[in-house]
PDB file of C-alpha atoms in Angstrom:
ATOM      1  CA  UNK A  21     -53.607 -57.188  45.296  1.00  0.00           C
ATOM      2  CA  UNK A  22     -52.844 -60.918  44.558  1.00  0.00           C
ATOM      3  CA  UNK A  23     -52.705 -61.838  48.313  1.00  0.00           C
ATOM      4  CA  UNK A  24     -55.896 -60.661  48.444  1.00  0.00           C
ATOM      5  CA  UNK A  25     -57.373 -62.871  45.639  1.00  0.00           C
ATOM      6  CA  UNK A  26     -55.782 -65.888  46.711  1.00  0.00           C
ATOM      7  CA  UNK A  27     -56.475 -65.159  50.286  1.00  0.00           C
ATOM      8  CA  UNK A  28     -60.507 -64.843  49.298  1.00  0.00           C
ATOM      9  CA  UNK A  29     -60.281 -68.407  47.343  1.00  0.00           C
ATOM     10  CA  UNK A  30     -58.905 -69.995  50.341  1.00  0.00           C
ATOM     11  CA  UNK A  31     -61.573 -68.476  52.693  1.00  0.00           C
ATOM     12  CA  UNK A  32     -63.838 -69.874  49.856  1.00  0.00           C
ATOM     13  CA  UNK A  33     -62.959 -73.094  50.106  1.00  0.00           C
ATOM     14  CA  UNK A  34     -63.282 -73.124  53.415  1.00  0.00           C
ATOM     15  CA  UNK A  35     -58.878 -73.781  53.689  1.00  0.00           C
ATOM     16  CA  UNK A  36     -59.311 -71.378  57.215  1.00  0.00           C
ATOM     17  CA  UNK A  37     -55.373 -72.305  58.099  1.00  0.00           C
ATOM     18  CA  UNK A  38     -53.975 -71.032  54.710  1.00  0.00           C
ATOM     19  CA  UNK A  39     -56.248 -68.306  54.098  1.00  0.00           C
ATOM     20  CA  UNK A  40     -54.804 -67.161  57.304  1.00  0.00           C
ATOM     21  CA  UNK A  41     -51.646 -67.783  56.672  1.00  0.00           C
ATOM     22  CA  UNK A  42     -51.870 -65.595  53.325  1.00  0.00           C
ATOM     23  CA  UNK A  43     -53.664 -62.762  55.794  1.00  0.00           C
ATOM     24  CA  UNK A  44     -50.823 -63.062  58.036  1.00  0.00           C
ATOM     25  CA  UNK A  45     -48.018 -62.899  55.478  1.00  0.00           C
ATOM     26  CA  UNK A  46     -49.815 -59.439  53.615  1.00  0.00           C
ATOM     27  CA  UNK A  47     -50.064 -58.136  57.100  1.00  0.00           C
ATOM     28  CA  UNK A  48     -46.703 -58.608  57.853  1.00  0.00           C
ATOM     29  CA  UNK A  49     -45.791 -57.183  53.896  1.00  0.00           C
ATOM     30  CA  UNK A  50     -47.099 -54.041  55.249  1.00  0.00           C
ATOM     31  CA  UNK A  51     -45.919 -53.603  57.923  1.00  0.00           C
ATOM     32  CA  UNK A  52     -42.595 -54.456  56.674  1.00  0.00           C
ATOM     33  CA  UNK A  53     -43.498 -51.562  54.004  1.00  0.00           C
ATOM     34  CA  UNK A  54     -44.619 -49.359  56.597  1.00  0.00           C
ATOM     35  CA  UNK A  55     -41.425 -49.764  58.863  1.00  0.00           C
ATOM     36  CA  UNK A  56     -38.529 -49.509  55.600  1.00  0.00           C
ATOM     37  CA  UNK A  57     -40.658 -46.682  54.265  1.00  0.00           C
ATOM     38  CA  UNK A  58     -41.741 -44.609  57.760  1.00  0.00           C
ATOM     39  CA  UNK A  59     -38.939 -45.525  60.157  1.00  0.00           C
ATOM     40  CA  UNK A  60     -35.947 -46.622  57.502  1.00  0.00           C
ATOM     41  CA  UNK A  61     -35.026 -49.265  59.845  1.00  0.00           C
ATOM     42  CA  UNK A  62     -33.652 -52.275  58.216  1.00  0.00           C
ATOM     43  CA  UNK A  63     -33.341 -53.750  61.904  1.00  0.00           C
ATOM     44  CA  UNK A  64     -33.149 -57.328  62.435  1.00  0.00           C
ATOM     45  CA  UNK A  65     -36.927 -57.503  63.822  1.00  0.00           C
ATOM     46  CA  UNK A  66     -37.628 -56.399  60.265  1.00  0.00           C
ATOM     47  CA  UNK A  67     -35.615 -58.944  58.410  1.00  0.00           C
ATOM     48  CA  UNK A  68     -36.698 -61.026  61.249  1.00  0.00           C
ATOM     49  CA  UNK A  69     -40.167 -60.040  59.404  1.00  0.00           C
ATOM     50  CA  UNK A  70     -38.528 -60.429  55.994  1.00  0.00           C
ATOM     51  CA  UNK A  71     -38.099 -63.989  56.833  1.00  0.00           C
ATOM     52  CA  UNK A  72     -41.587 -65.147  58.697  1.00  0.00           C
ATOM     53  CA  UNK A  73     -43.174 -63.954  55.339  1.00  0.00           C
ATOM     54  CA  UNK A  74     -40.361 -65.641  53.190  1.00  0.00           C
ATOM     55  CA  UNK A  75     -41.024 -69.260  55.454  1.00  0.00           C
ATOM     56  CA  UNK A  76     -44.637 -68.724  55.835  1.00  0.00           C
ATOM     57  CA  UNK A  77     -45.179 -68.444  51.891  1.00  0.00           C
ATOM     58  CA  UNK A  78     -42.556 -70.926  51.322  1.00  0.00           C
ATOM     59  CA  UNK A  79     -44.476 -73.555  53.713  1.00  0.00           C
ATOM     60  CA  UNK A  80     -48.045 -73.122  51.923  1.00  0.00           C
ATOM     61  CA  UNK A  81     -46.245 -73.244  48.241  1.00  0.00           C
ATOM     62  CA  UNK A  82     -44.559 -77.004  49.556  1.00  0.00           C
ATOM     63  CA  UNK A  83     -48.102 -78.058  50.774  1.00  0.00           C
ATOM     64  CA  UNK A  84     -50.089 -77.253  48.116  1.00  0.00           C
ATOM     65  CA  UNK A  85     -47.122 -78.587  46.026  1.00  0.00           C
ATOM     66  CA  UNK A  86     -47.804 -82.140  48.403  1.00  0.00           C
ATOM     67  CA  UNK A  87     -51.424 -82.028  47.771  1.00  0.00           C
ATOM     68  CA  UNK A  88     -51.332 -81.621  44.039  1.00  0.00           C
ATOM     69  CA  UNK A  89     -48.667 -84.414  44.022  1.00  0.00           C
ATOM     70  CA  UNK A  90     -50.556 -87.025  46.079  1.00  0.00           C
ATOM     71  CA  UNK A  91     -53.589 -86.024  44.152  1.00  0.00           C
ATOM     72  CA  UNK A  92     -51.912 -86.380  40.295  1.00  0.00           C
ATOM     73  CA  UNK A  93     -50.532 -90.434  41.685  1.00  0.00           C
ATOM     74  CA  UNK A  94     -54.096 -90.676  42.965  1.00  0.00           C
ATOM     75  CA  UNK A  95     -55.377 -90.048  39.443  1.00  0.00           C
ATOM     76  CA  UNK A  96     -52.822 -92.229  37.644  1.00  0.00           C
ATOM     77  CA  UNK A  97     -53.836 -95.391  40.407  1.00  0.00           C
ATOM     78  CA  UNK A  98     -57.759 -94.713  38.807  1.00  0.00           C
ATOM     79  CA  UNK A  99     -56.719 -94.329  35.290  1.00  0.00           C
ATOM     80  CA  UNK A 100     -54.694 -97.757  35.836  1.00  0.00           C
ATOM     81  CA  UNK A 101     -58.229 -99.439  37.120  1.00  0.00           C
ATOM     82  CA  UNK A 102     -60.138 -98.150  34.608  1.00  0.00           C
ATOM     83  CA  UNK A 103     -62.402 -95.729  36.946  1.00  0.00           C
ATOM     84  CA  UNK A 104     -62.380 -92.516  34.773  1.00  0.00           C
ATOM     85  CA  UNK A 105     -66.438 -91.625  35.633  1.00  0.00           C
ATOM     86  CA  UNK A 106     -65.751 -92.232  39.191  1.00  0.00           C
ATOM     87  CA  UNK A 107     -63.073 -89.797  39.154  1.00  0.00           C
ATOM     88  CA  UNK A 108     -64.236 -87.163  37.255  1.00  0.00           C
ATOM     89  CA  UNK A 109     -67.302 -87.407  40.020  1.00  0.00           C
ATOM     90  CA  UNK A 110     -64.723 -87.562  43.063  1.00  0.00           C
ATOM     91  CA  UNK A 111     -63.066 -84.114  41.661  1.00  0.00           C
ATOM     92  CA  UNK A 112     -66.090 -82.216  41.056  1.00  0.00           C
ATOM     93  CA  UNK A 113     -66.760 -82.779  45.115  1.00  0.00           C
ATOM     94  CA  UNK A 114     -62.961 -82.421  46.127  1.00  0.00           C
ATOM     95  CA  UNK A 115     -62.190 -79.364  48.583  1.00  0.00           C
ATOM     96  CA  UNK A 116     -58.748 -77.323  46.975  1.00  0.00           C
ATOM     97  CA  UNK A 117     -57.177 -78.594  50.523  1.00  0.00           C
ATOM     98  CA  UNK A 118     -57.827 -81.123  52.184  1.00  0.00           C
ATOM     99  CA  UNK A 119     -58.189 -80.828  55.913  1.00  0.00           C
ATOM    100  CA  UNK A 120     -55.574 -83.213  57.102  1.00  0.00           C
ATOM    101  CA  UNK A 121     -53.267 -80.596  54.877  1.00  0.00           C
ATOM    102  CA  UNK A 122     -54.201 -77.930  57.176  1.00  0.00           C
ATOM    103  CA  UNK A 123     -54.299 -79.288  59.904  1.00  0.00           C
ATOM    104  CA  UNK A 124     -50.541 -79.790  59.415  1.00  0.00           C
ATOM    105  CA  UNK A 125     -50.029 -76.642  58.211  1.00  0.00           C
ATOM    106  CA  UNK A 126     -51.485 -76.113  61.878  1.00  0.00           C
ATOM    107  CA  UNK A 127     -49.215 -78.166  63.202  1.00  0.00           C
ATOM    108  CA  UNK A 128     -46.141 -76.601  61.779  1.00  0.00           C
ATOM    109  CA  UNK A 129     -47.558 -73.123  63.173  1.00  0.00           C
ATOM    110  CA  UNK A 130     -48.372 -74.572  66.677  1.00  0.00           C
ATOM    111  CA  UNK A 131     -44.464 -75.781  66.260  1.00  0.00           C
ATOM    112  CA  UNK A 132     -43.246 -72.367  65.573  1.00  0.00           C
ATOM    113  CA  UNK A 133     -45.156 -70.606  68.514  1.00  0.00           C
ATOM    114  CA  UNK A 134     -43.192 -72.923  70.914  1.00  0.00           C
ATOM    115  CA  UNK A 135     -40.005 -72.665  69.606  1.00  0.00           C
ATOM    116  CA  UNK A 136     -40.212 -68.683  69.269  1.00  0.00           C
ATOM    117  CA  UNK A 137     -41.874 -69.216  72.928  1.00  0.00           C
ATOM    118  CA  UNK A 138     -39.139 -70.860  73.995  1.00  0.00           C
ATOM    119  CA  UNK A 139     -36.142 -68.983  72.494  1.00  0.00           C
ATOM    120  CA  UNK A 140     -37.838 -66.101  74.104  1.00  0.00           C
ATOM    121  CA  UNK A 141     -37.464 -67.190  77.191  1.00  0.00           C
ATOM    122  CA  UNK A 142     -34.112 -68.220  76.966  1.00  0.00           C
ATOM    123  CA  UNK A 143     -32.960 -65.287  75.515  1.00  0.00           C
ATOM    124  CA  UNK A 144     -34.833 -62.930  78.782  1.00  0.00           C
ATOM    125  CA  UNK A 145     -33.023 -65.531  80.838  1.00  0.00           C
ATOM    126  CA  UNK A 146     -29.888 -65.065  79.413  1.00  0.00           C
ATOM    127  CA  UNK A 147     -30.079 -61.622  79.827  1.00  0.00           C
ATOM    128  CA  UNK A 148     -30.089 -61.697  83.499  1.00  0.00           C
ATOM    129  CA  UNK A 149     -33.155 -58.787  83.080  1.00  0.00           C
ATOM    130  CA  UNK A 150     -36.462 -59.662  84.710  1.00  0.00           C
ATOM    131  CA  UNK A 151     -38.268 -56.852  82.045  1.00  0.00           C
ATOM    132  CA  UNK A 152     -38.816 -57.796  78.686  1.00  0.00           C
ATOM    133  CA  UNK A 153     -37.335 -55.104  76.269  1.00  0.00           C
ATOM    134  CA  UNK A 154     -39.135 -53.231  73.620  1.00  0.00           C
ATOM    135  CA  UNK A 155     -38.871 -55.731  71.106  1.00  0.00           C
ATOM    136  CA  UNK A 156     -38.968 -58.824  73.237  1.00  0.00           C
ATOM    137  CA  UNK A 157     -42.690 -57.157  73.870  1.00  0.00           C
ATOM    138  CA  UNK A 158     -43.286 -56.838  70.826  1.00  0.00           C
ATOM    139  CA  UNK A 159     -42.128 -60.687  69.888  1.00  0.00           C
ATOM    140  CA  UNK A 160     -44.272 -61.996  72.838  1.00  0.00           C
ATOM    141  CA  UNK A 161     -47.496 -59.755  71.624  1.00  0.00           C
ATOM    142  CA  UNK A 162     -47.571 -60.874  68.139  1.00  0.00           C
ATOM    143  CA  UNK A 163     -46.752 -64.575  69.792  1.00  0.00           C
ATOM    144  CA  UNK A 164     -49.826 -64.608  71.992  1.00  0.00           C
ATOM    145  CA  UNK A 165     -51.890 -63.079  68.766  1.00  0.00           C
ATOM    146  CA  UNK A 166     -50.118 -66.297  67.367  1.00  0.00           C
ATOM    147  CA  UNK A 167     -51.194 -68.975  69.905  1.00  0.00           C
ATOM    148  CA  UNK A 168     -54.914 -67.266  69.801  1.00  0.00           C
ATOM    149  CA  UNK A 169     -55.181 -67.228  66.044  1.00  0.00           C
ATOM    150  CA  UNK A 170     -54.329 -70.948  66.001  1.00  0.00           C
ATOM    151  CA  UNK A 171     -56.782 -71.921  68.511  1.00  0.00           C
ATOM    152  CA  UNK A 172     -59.410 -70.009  66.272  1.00  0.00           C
ATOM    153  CA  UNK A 173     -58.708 -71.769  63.109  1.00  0.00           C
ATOM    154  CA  UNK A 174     -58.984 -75.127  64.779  1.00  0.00           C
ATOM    155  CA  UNK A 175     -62.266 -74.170  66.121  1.00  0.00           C
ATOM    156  CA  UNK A 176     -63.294 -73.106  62.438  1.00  0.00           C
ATOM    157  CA  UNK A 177     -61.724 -76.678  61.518  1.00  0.00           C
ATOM    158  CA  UNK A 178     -63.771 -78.094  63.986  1.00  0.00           C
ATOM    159  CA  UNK A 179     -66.892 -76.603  63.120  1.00  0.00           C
ATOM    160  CA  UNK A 180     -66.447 -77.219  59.645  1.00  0.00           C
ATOM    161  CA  UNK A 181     -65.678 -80.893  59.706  1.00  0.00           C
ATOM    162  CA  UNK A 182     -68.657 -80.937  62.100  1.00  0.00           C
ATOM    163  CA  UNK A 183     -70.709 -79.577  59.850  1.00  0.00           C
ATOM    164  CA  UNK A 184     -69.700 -81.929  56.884  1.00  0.00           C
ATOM    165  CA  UNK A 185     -70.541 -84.668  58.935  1.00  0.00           C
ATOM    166  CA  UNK A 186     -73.924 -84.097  59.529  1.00  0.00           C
ATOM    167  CA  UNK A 187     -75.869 -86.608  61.454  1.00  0.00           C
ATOM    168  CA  UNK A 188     -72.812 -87.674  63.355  1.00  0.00           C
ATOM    169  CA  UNK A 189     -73.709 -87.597  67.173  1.00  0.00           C
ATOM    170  CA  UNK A 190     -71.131 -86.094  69.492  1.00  0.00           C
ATOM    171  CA  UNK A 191     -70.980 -89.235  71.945  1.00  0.00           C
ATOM    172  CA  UNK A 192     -70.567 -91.307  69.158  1.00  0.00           C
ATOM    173  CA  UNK A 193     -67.294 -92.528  68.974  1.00  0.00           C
ATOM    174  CA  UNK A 194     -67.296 -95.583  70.018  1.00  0.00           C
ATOM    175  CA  UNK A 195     -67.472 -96.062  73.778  1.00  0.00           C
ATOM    176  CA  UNK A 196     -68.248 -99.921  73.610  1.00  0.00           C
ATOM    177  CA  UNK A 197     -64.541-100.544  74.195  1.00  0.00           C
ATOM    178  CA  UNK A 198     -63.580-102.040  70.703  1.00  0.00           C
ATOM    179  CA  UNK A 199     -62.076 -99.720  68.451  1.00  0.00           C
ATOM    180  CA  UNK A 200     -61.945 -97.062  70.457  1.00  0.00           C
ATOM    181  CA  UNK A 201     -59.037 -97.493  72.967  1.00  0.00           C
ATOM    182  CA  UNK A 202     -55.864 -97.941  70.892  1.00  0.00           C
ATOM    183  CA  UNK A 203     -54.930 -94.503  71.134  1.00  0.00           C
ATOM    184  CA  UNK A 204     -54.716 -95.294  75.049  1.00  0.00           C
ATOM    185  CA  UNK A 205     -52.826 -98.551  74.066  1.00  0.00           C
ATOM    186  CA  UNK A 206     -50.562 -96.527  71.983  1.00  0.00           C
ATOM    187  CA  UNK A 207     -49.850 -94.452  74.901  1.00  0.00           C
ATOM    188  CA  UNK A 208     -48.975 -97.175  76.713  1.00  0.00           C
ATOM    189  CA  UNK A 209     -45.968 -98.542  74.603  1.00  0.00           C
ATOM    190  CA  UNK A 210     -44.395 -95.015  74.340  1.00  0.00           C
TER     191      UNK A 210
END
């Protein structure tokens, strides 16, 4: 299965938010299989299906696109300044994505749980009902599996960047006061 290969390379390279996101999409393949071929019912949960699989893939093909894109201009700049052995050197190291490309891949996933969240909601509220229906159940289950699958993969992040940064001590941010406090400042002028 070719979701299965390319799934395996990402969890190779250590790409936690896509590999999951190519777990997710063959998981939701089959089930898609299982419901059209067990239950014949083209429903609109299933299409709903049909169309989280459809986005999902779309979303990692357009980063990956992104990544190879910023990486090819990157090349050019270096071929422009004359740097060929430093680049050859820099690719051999080079993860297949980077991590600020999954985390917003992560982003974009944390952005989906709240709007499903919130249409959710509206949609029990416009109801009148105070019972969630069989598929409204069924939408809230697979969100909190959602939510608790992101929160895993940035611990994985975490841990991995963590990792890569060896000696780095946890307190060691900063804390003398320069640097360290424009993200408060930033705050500020919102």
């Amino acid at each position: 299965e070719e979701v299965k290969k390319v799934q395996d390379l990402l969890a190779e390279e250590k790409a936690f938010v896509f590999s999951y996101q190519m777990k997710a999409a063959s998981l939701d393949l089959k089930e898609i299989q299982r419901l059209l071929r067990e239950e014949f019912d083209p429903s609109q949960e299933v299409q709903g299906l049909q169309r989280d699989v459809l986005a999902r893939l779309t979303d990692l093909r357009k980063s990956l696109d992104r990544e190879l894109k910023r990486r090819e201009n990157e090349e050019d700049e270096q071929q422009q300044q004359n740097q060929q052995n430093q680049q050859n050197q820099g690719q051999q190291q080079r993860r297949l994505v980077p991590p600020v490309a999954e985390l917003k891949m992560l982003r974009g996933m944390q952005e989906e749980v709240n709007t499903r969240t919130r249409s959710l909601y509206d949609a029990l509220k416009a109801s009148g009902q105070e019972d969630l229906n069989r598929v409204q159940q069924r939408l809230l289950q697979r969100l909190i599996s959602s939510q608790g699958n992101i929160r895993e993969l940035l611990e994985q992040m975490n841990d991995t960047l963590m990792e890569q940064m060896g000696g780095a001590a946890p307190g060691g941010d900063g804390g003398d006061g320069e640097g360290g406090g424009d993200a408060d400042g930033e705050e500020d002028g919102r």
